Short mmCIF file of C-alpha atoms in Angstrom, two decimals:
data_model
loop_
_atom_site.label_atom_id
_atom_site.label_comp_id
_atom_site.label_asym_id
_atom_site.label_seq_id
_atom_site.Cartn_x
_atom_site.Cartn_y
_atom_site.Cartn_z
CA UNK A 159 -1.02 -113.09 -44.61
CA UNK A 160 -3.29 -113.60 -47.04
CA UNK A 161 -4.27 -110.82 -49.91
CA UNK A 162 -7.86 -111.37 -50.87
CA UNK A 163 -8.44 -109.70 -54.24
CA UNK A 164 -12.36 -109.98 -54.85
CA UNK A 165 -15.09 -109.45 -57.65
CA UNK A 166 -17.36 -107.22 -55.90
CA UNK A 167 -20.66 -109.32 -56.61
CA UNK A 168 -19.16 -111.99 -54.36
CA UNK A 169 -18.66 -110.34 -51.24
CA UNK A 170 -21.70 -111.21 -48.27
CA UNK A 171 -22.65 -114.31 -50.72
CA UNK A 172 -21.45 -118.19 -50.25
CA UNK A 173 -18.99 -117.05 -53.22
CA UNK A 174 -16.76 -115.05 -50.99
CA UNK A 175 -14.06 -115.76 -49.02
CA UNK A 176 -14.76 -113.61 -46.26
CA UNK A 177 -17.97 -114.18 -43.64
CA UNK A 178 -19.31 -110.67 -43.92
CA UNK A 179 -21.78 -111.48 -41.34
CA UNK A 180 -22.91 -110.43 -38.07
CA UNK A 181 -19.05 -111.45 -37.12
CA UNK A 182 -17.67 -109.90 -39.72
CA UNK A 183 -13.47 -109.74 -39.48
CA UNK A 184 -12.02 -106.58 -39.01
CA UNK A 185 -8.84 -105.71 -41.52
CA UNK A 186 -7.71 -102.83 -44.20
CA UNK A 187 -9.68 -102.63 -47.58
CA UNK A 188 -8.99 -101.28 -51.02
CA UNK A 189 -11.68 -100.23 -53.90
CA UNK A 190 -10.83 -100.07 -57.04
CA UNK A 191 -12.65 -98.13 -59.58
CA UNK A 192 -12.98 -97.54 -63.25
CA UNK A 193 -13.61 -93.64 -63.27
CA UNK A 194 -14.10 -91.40 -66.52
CA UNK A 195 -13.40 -87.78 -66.62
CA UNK A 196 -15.55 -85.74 -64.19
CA UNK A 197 -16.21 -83.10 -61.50
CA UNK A 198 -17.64 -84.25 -58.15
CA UNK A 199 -18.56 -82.51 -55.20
CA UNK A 200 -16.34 -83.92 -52.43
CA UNK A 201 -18.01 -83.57 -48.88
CA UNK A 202 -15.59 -80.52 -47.33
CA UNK A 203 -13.20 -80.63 -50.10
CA UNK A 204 -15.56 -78.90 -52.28
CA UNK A 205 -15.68 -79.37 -56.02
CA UNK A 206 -13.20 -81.98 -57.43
CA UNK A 207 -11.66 -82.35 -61.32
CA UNK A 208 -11.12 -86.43 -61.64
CA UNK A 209 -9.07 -87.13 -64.53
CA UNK A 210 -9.53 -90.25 -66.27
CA UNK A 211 -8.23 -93.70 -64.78
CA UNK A 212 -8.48 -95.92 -61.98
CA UNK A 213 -8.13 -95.60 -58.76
CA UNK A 214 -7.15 -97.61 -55.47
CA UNK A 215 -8.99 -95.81 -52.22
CA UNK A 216 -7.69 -97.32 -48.64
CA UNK A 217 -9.83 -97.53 -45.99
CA UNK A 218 -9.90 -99.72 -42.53
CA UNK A 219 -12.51 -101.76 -40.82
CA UNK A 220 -11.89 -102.40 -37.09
CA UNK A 221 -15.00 -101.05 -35.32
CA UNK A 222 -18.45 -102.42 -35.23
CA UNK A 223 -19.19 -104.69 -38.51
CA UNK A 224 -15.98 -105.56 -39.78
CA UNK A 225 -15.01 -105.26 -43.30
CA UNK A 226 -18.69 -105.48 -43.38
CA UNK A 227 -18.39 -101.74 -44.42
CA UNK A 228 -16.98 -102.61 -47.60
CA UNK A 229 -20.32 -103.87 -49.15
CA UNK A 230 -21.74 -100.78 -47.57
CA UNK A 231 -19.50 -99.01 -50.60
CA UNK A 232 -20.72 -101.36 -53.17
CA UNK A 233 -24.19 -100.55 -52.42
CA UNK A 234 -23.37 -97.11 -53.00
CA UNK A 235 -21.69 -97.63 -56.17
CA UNK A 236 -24.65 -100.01 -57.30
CA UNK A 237 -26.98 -96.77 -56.08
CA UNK A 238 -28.81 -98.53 -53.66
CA UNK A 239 -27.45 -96.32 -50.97
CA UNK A 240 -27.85 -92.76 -51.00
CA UNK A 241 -26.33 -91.95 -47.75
CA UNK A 242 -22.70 -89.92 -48.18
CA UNK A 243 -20.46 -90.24 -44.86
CA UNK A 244 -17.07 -90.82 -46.52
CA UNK A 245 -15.08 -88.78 -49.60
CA UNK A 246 -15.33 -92.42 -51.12
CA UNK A 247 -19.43 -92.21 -51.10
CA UNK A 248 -18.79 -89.19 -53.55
CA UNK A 249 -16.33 -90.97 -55.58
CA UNK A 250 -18.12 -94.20 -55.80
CA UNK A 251 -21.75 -93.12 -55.86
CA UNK A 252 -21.30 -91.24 -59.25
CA UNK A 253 -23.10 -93.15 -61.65
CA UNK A 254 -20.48 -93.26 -64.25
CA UNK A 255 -17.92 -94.52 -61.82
CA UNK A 256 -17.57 -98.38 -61.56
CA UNK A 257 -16.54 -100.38 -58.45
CA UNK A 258 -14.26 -103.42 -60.23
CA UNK A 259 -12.39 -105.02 -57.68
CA UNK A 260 -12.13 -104.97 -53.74
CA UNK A 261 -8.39 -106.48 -51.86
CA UNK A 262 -8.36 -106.23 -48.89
CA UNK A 263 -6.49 -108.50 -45.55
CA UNK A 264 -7.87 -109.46 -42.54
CA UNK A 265 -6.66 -108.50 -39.33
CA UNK A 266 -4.04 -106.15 -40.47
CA UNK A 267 -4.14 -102.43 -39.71
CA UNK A 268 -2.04 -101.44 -42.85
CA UNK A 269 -3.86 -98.08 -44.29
CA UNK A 270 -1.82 -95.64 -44.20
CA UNK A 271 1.22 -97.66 -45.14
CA UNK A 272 -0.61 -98.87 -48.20
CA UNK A 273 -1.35 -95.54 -48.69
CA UNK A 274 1.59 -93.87 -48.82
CA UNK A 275 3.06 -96.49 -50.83
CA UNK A 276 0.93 -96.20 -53.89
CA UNK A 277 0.54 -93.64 -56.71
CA UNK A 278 0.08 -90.22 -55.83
CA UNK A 279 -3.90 -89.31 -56.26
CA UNK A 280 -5.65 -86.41 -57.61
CA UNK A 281 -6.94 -84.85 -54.67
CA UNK A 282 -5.14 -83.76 -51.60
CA UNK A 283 -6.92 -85.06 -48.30
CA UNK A 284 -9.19 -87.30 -50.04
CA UNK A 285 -9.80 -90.13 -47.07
CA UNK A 286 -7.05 -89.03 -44.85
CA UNK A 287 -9.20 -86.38 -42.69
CA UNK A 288 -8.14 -88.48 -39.43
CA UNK A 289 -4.62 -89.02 -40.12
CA UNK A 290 -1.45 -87.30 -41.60
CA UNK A 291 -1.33 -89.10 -45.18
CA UNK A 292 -1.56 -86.87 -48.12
CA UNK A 293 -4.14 -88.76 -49.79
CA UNK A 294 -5.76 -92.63 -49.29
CA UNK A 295 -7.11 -92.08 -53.40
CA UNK A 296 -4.05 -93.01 -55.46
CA UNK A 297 -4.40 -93.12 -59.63
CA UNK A 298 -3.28 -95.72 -61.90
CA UNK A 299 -3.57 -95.53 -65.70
CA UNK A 300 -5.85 -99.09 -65.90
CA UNK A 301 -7.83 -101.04 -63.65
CA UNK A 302 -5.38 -104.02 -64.75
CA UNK A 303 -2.26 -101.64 -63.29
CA UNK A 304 -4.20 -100.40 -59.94
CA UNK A 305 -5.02 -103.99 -58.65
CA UNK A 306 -1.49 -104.89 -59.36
CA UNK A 307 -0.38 -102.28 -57.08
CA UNK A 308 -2.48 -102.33 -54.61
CA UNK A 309 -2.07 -106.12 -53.97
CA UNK A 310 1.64 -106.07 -54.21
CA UNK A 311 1.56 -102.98 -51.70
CA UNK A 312 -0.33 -105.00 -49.21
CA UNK A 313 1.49 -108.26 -49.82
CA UNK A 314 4.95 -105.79 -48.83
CA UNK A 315 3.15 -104.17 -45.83
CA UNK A 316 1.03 -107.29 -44.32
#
């Protein structure tokens, strides 16, 4: 299987590996962000303390659009979408948070073991409202260490 590890500015363009287009593929995602210290409001898990770091947030694509979805998130982060259906929106639509890298595999329902693989996150039931994982937000101490993880978690699960 392969691990696709992606600058988000490529994704949808002739850059990217992926045809997010009206046939998008359907697979399991990761977003990794830069994040400084701050409070956010979290949907139903109320107010939030985010300690400074990066973190990996697993979601899954296998309904209508595909992975598609994913550059539905990096609108958000970019602020071009104001729309918050996810605990990611909250995360990733703060403007001093910054989306650096998307992995993600195609085809491959792997979420919640990717999940519960990783670091342990900040916030308890952050993304995992529809299953029984702990958390799908896990924190690493530098972008550099998160995208290690998360790729070598999916290259062990896929």
């Amino acid at each position: 299987m392969t691990v696709h590890s992606l600058a988000p500015e490529t994704l949808g363009t002739d850059d990217g590996p992926l045809e997010l287009d009206t046939h998008s593929p359907s697979g399991t995602y990761a977003l990794v962000f830069d994040v400084p210290e701050l409070t956010i409001e979290v949907g139903a898990l109320g107010e939030q303390r985010v300690p400074t770091g990066s973190y990996v947030y697993l979601g899954s694509a296998f309904g209508t659009g595909g992975l598609r979805r994913v550059l539905r998130h990096r609108r958000v982060a970019e602020g071009n979408h104001d729309a918050r259906h996810w605990h990611v929106d909250y995360l990733g639509g703060h403007p001093d948070v910054t989306l650096s890298r998307v992995v993600c595999v195609v085809d491959s329902d792997v979420e919640c073991d990717v999940a519960a693989t990783l670091a342990d996150g900040p916030i308890a039931g952050f993304g995992s409202s529809d299953c029984d994982c702990t958390s799908h937000l896990a924190r690493y101490e530098t972008v550099d260490e998160a995208l290690a993880a998360s790729t070598a978690v999916f290259r062990q699960k896929g």
